[in-house]
Tab-separated table of C-alpha atoms in Angstrom:
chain	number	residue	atom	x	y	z
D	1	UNK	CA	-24.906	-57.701	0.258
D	2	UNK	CA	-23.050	-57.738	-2.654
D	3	UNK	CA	-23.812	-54.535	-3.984
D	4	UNK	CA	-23.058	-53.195	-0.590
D	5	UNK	CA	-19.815	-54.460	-0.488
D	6	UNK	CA	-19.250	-52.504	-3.879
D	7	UNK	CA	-20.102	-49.323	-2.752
D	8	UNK	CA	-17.927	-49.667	0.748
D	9	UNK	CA	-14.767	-50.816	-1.506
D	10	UNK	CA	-16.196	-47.779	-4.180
D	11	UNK	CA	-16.013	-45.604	-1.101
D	12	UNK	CA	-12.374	-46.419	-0.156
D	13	UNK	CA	-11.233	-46.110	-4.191
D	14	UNK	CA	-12.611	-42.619	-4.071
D	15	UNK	CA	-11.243	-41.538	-0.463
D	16	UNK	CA	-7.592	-42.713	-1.700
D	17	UNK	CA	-8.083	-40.997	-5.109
D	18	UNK	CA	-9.264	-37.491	-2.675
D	19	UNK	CA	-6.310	-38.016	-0.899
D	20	UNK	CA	-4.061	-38.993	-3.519
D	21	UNK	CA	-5.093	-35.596	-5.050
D	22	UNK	CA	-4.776	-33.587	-1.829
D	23	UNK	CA	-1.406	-34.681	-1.511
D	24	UNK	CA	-0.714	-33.670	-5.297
D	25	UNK	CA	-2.005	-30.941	-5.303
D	26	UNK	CA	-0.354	-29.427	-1.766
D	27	UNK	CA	3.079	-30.885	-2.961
D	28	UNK	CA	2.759	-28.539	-6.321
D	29	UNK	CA	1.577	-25.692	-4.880
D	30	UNK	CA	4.770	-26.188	-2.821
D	31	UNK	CA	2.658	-25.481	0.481
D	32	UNK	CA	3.376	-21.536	1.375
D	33	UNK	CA	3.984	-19.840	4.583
D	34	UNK	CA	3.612	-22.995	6.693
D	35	UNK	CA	5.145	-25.423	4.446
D	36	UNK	CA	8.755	-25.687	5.377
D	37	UNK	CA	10.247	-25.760	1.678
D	38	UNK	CA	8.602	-22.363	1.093
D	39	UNK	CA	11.198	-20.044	-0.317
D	40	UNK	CA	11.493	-17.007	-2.458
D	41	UNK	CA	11.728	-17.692	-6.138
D	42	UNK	CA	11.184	-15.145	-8.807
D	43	UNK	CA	13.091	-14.096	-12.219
D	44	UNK	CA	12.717	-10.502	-12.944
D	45	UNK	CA	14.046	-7.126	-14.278
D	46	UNK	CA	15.110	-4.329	-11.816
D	47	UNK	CA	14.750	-0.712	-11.926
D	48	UNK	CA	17.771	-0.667	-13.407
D	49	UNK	CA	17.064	-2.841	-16.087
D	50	UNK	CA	18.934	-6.302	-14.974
D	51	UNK	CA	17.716	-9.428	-14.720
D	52	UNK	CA	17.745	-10.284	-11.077
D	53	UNK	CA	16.585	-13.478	-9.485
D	54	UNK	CA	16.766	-14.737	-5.790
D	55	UNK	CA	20.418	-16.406	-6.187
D	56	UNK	CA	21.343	-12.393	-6.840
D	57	UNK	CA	20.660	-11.909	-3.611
D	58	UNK	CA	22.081	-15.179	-2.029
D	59	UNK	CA	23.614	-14.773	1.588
D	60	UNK	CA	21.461	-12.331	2.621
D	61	UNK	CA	18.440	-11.721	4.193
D	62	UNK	CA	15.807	-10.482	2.076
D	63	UNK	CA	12.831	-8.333	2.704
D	64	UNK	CA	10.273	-8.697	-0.116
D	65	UNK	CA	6.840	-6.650	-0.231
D	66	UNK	CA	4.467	-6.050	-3.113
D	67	UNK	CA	2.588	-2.684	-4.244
D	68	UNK	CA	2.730	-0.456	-7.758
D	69	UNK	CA	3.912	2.605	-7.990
D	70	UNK	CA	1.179	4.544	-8.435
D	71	UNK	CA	-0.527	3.508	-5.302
D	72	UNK	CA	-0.450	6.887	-3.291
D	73	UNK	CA	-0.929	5.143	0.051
D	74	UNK	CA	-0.101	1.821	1.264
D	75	UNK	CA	2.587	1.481	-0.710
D	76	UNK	CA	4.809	4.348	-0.344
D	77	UNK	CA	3.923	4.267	3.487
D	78	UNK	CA	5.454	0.706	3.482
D	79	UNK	CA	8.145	1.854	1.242
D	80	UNK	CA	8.679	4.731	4.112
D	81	UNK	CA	8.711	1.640	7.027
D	82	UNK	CA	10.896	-0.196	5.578
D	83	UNK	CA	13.497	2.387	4.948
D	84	UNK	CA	12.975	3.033	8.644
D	85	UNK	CA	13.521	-0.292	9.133
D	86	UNK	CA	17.036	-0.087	6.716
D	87	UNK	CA	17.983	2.739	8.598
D	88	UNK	CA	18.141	1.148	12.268
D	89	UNK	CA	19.811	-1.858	11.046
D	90	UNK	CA	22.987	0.619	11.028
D	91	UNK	CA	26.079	-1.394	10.294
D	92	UNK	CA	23.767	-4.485	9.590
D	93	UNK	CA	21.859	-3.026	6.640
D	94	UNK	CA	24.682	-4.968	4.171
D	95	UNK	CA	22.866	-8.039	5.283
D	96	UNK	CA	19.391	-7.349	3.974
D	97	UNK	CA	18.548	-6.706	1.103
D	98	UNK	CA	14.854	-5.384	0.501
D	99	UNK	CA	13.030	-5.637	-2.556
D	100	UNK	CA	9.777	-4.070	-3.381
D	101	UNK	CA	8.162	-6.024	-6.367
D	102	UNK	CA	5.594	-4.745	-8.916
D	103	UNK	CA	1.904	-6.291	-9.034
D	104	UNK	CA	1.018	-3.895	-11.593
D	105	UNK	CA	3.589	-4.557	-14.925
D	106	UNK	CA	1.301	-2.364	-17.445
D	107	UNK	CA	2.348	0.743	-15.764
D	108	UNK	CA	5.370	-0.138	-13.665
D	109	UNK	CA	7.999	-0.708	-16.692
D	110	UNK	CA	11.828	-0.851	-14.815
D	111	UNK	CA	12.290	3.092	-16.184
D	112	UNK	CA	8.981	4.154	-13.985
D	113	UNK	CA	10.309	1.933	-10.699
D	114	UNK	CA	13.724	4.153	-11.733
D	115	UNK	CA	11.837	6.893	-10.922
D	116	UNK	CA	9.984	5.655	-7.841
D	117	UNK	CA	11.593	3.265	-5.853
D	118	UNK	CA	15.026	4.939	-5.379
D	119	UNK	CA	13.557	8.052	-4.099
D	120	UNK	CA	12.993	6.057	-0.702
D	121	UNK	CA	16.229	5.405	-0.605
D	122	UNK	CA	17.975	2.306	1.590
D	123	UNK	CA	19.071	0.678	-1.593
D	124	UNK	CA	15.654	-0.940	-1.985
D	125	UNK	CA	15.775	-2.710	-5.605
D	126	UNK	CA	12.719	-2.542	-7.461
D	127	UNK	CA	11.171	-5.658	-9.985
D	128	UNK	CA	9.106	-5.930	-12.584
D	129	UNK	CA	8.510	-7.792	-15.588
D	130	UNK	CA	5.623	-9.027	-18.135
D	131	UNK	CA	2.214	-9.789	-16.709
D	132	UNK	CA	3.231	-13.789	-17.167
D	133	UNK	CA	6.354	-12.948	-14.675
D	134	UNK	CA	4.302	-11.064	-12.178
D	135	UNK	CA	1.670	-13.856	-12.220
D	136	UNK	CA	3.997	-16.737	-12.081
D	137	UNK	CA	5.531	-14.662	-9.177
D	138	UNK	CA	2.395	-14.112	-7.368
D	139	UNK	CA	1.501	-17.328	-7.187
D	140	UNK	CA	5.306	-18.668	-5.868
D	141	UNK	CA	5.255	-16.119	-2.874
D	142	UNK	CA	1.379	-17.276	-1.933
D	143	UNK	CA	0.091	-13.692	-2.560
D	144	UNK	CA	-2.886	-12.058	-4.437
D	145	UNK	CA	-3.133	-8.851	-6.392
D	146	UNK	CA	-5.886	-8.126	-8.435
D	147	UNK	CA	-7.006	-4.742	-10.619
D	148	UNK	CA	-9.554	-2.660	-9.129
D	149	UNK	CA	-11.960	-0.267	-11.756
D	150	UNK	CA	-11.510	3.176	-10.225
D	151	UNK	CA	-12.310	5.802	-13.204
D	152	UNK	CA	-10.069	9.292	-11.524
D	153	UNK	CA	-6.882	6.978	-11.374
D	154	UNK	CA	-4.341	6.815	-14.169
D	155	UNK	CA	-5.138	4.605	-16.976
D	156	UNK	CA	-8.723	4.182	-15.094
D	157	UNK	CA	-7.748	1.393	-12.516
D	158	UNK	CA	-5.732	0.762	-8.700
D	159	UNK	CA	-4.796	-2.186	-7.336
D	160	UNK	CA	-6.179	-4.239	-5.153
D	161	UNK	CA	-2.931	-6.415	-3.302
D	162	UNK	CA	-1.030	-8.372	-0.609
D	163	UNK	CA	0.687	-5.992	1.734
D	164	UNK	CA	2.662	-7.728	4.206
D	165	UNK	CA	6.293	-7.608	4.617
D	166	UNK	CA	8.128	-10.675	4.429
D	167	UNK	CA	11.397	-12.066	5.658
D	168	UNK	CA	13.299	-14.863	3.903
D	169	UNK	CA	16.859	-15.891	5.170
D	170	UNK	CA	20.290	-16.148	3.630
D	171	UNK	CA	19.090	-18.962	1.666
D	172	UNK	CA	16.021	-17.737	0.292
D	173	UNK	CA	13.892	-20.041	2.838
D	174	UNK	CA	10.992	-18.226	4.383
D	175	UNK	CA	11.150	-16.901	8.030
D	176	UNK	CA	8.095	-14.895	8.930
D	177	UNK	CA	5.898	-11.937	8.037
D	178	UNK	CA	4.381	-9.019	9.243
D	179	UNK	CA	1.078	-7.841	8.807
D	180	UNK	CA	0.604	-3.821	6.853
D	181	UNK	CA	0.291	-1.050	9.444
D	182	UNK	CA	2.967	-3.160	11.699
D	183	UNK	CA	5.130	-0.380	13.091
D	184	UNK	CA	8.826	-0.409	11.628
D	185	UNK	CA	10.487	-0.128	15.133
D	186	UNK	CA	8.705	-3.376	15.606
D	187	UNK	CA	9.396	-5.196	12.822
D	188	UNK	CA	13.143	-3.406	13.198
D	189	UNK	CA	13.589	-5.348	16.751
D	190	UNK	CA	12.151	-8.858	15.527
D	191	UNK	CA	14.700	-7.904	12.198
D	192	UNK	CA	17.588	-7.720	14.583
D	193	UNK	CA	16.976	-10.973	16.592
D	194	UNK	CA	16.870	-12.599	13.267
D	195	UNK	CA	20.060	-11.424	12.510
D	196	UNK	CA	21.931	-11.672	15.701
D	197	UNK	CA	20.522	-15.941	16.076
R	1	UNK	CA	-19.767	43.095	-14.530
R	2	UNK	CA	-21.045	39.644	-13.850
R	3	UNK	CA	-17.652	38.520	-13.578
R	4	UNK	CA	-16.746	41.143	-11.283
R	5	UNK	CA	-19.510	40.055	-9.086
R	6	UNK	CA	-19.018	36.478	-8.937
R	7	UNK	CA	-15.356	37.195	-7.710
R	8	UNK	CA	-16.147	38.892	-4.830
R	9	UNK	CA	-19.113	36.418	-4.227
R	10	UNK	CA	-16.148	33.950	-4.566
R	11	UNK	CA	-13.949	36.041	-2.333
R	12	UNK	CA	-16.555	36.416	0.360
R	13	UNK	CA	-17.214	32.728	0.562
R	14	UNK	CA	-13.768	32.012	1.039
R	15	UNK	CA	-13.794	34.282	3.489
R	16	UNK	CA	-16.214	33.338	5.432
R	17	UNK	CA	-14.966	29.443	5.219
R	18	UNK	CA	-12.063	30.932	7.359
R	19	UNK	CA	-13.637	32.813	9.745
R	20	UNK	CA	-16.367	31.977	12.451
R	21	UNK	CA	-19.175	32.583	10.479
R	22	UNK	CA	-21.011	29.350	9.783
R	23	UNK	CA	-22.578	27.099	11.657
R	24	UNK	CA	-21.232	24.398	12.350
R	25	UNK	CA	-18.376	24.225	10.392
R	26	UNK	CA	-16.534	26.784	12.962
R	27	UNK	CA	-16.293	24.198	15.314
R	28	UNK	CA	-13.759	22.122	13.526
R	29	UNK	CA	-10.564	22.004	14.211
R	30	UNK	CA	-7.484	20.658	11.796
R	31	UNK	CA	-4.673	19.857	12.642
R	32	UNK	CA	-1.383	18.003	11.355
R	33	UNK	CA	-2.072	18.121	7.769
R	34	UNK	CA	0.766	17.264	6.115
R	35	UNK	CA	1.353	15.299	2.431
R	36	UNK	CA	4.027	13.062	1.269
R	37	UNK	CA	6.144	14.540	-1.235
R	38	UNK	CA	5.681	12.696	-5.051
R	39	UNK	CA	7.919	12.512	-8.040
R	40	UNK	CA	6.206	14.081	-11.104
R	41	UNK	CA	2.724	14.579	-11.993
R	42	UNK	CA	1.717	11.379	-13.186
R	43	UNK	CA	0.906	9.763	-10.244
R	44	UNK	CA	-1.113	10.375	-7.434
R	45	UNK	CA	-0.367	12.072	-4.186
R	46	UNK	CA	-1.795	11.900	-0.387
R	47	UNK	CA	-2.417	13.969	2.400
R	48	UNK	CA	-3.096	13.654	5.467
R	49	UNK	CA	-4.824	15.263	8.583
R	50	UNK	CA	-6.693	15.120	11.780
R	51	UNK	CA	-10.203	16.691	11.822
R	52	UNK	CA	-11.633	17.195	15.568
R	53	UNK	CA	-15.080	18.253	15.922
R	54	UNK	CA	-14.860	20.829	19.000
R	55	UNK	CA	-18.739	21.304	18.758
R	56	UNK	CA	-22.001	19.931	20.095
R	57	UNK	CA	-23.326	18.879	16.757
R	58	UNK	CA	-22.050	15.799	14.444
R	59	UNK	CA	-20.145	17.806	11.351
R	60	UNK	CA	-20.020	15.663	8.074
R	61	UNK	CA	-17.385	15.911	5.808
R	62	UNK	CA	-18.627	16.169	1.849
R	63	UNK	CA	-16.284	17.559	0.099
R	64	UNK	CA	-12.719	18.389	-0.617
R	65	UNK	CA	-10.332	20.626	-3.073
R	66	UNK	CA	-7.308	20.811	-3.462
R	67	UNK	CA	-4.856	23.825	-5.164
R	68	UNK	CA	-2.524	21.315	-5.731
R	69	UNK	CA	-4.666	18.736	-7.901
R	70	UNK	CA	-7.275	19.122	-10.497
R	71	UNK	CA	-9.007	16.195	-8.449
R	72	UNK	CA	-9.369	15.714	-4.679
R	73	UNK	CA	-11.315	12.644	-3.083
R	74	UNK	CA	-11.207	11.233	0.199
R	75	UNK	CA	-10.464	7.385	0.208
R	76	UNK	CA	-9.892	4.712	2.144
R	77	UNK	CA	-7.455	2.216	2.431
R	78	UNK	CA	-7.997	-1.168	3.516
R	79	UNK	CA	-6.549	-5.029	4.194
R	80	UNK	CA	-8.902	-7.697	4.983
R	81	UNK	CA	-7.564	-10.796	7.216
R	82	UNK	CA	-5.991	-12.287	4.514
R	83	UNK	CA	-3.596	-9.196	4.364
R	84	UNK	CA	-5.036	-7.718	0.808
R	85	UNK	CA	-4.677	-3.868	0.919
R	86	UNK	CA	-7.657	-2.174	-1.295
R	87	UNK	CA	-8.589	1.202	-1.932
R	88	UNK	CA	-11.671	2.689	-2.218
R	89	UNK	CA	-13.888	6.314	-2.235
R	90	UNK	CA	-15.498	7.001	1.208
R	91	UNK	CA	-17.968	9.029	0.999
R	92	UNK	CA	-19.052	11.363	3.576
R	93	UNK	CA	-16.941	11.385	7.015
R	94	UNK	CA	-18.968	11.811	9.663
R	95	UNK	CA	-17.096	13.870	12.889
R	96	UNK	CA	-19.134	13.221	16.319
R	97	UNK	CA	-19.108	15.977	18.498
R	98	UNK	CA	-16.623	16.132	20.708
R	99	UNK	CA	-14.459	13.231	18.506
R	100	UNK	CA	-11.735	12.953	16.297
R	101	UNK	CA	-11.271	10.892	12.895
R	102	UNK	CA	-7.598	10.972	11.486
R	103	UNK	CA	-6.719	10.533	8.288
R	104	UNK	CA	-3.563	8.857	8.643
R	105	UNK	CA	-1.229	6.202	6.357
R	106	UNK	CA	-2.856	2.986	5.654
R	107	UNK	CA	-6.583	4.494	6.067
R	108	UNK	CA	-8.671	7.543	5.388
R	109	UNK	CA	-6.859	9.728	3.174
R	110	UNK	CA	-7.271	12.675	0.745
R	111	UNK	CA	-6.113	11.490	-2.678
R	112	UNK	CA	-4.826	13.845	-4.929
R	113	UNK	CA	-5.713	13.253	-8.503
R	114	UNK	CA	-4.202	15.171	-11.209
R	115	UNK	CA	-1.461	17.245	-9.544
R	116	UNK	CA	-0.542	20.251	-11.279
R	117	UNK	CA	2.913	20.466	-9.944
R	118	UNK	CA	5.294	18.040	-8.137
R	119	UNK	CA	5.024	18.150	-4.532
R	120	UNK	CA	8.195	19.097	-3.695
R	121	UNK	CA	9.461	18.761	-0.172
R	122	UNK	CA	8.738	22.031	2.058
R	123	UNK	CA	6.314	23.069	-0.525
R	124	UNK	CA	2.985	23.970	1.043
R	125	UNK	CA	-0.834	24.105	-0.604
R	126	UNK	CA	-4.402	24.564	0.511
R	127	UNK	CA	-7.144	22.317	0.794
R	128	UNK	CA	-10.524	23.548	0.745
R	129	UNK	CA	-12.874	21.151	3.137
R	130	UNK	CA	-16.541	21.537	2.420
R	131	UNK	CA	-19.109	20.385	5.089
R	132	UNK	CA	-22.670	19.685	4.701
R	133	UNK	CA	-23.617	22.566	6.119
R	134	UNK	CA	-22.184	24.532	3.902
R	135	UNK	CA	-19.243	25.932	5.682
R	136	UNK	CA	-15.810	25.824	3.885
R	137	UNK	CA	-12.680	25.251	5.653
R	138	UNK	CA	-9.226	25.929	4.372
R	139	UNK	CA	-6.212	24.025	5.145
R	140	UNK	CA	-2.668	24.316	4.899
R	141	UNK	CA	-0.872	21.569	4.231
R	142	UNK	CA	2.896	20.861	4.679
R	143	UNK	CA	4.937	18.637	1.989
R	144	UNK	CA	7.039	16.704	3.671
R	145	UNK	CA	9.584	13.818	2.602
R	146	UNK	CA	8.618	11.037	0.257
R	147	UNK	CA	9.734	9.288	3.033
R	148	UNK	CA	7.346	10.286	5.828
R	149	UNK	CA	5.709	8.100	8.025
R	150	UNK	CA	3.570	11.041	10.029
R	151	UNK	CA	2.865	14.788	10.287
R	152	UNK	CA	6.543	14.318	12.071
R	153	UNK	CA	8.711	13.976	9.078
């Protein structure tokens, strides 16, 4: 009887302590794309060579996405969309700002995103910054990148990565995203109700 | 001598890649190839097409070349459910008769390794499709903006 009691009151001790540790560990993590206090944070250098972080860019909308420069598919394809997406805003385009961020720092120093990003014009602003950065990044917008072996590439690997687009308001606060392959009139209209509420 | 002979062996298998003289290989059609244009060398470039197999027979694809790249491979693009993009080689590309398979932005693609000059924008250069029955088919592709989202511009 005794000993049963033990284990029942053991039983509740650990159940608290799971819980206790749940709670921890989701209010660390800071949730992500359901949690209500996820918001874009990063600290990183541009193509230009400036240290930019989200306050840079505070009052505007922002549309972030991840990829490396020497991805010859996805990314430049989403780098096409969302200057697609630039271009419709028209008179509106002042008001976002998107940003196409590096997952791949060993090749993508600011001078080779000079030579990349820009070329798709729109005024998309490309980051970088040490593989620490990029990690510590990573893991505050929720998304996962990861080096793939692929012998004919340069330097003898690609990039495995997160592709969606995401939108985070004027205060940096998350607001949606949209899945790769979404079409860019698409994401354009949803863009534009954003803006106009 | 030899030399001399292996060119015109060359020449005559080219030639025959174009015109209707293999089997199977005839039957395809290609259309919208087109490749995004690329900054420098040092990275690598894409194109893109449609292949449509017009015959009664499945036509696989083996093998591509490019005059553009040292390297040519066709690969694949693709994001699981969690939304992470990956690329890999695919292999063969089987064509059903009477079907279609596109190689289009964000899938099947031709990636092209090693380019020997920029693709510059209204530039052209030829790919060189092999099937497995031996046929060769050459294709013209169109560089178009870095900026292109489809055979469209």
């Amino acid at each position: 009887m005794k000993m049963a009691r033990t284990i029942a009151w053991s039983l509740v001790g650990l159940a608290v302590l799971a819980f206790g540790a749940s709670w921890l560990w989701t209010d660390r993590r800071g949730g992500g794309p359901g949690d209500p206090a996820f918001a874009a944070a990063f600290e990183l250098t541009d193509h230009s060579g400036m240290i930019r972080t989200q306050e840079d860019f505070a009052g505007r909308w922002m549309l972030v996405f991840f990829g490396f420069a020497n991805c010859p598919d996805v990314c430049p394809t989403t780098l096409a969309e969302v200057a697609a997406v630039m271009d419709g805003l028209d008179e509106d385009a002042g008001r976002v700002q998107p940003l196409f961020i590096s997952i791949d720092p060993e090749r993508d120093t600011p001078t080779a995103l000079a030579a990349f990003v820009p070329a798709f014009g729109a005024d998309i602003v490309g980051l970088t910054g040490t593989p620490e950065q990029i990690a510590r990044t990573a893991d505050g917008f929720h998304i996962y990148y990861e080096k793939v072996e692929e012998a004919a590439a340069p330097g003898g690997y690609t990039m495995g990565h997160s592709s969606q687009l995401f939108l985070f308001g004027p205060e940096a606060g998350y607001v949606r995203s949209w899945p790769y392959g979404t079409l860019a009139e698409e994401i354009l209209a949803d863009l534009k109700e954003h803006l106009a509420s | 001598m030899n030399r001399i002979a292996m060119a015109a062996l060359a020449a005559l298998t080219a030639a025959a890649g174009l015109g209707p003289a293999q089997a199977g290989s005839e039957d395809v059609v290609v259309e919208n190839a087109w490749a995004r244009a690329t900054i420098g060398t040092a990275r690598p470039g894409a194109a893109y097409l449609t292949l449509r197999n017009a015959g009664d027979a499945t036509l696989t694809l083996t093998g591509v070349a490019a005059s553009a790249a040292a390297r040519a491979e066709i690969h694949r693009s693709v994001t699981d459910e969690k939304g992470v993009s990956s690329m890999m080689p695919a292999g063969e590309i089987a064509v059903g008769p009477g079907t279609s398979v596109a190689l289009e932005p964000g899938g099947l693609h031709v990636m092209l390794m090693g380019l020997r000059s920029p693709l510059d924008e209204g530039d052209g250069f030829e790919l060189t499709l092999t099937f497995s029955d031996g046929g060769e088919v050459a294709v013209p592709v169109a560089v178009l903006g870095i900026a292109a989202r489809g055979p469209g511009g």
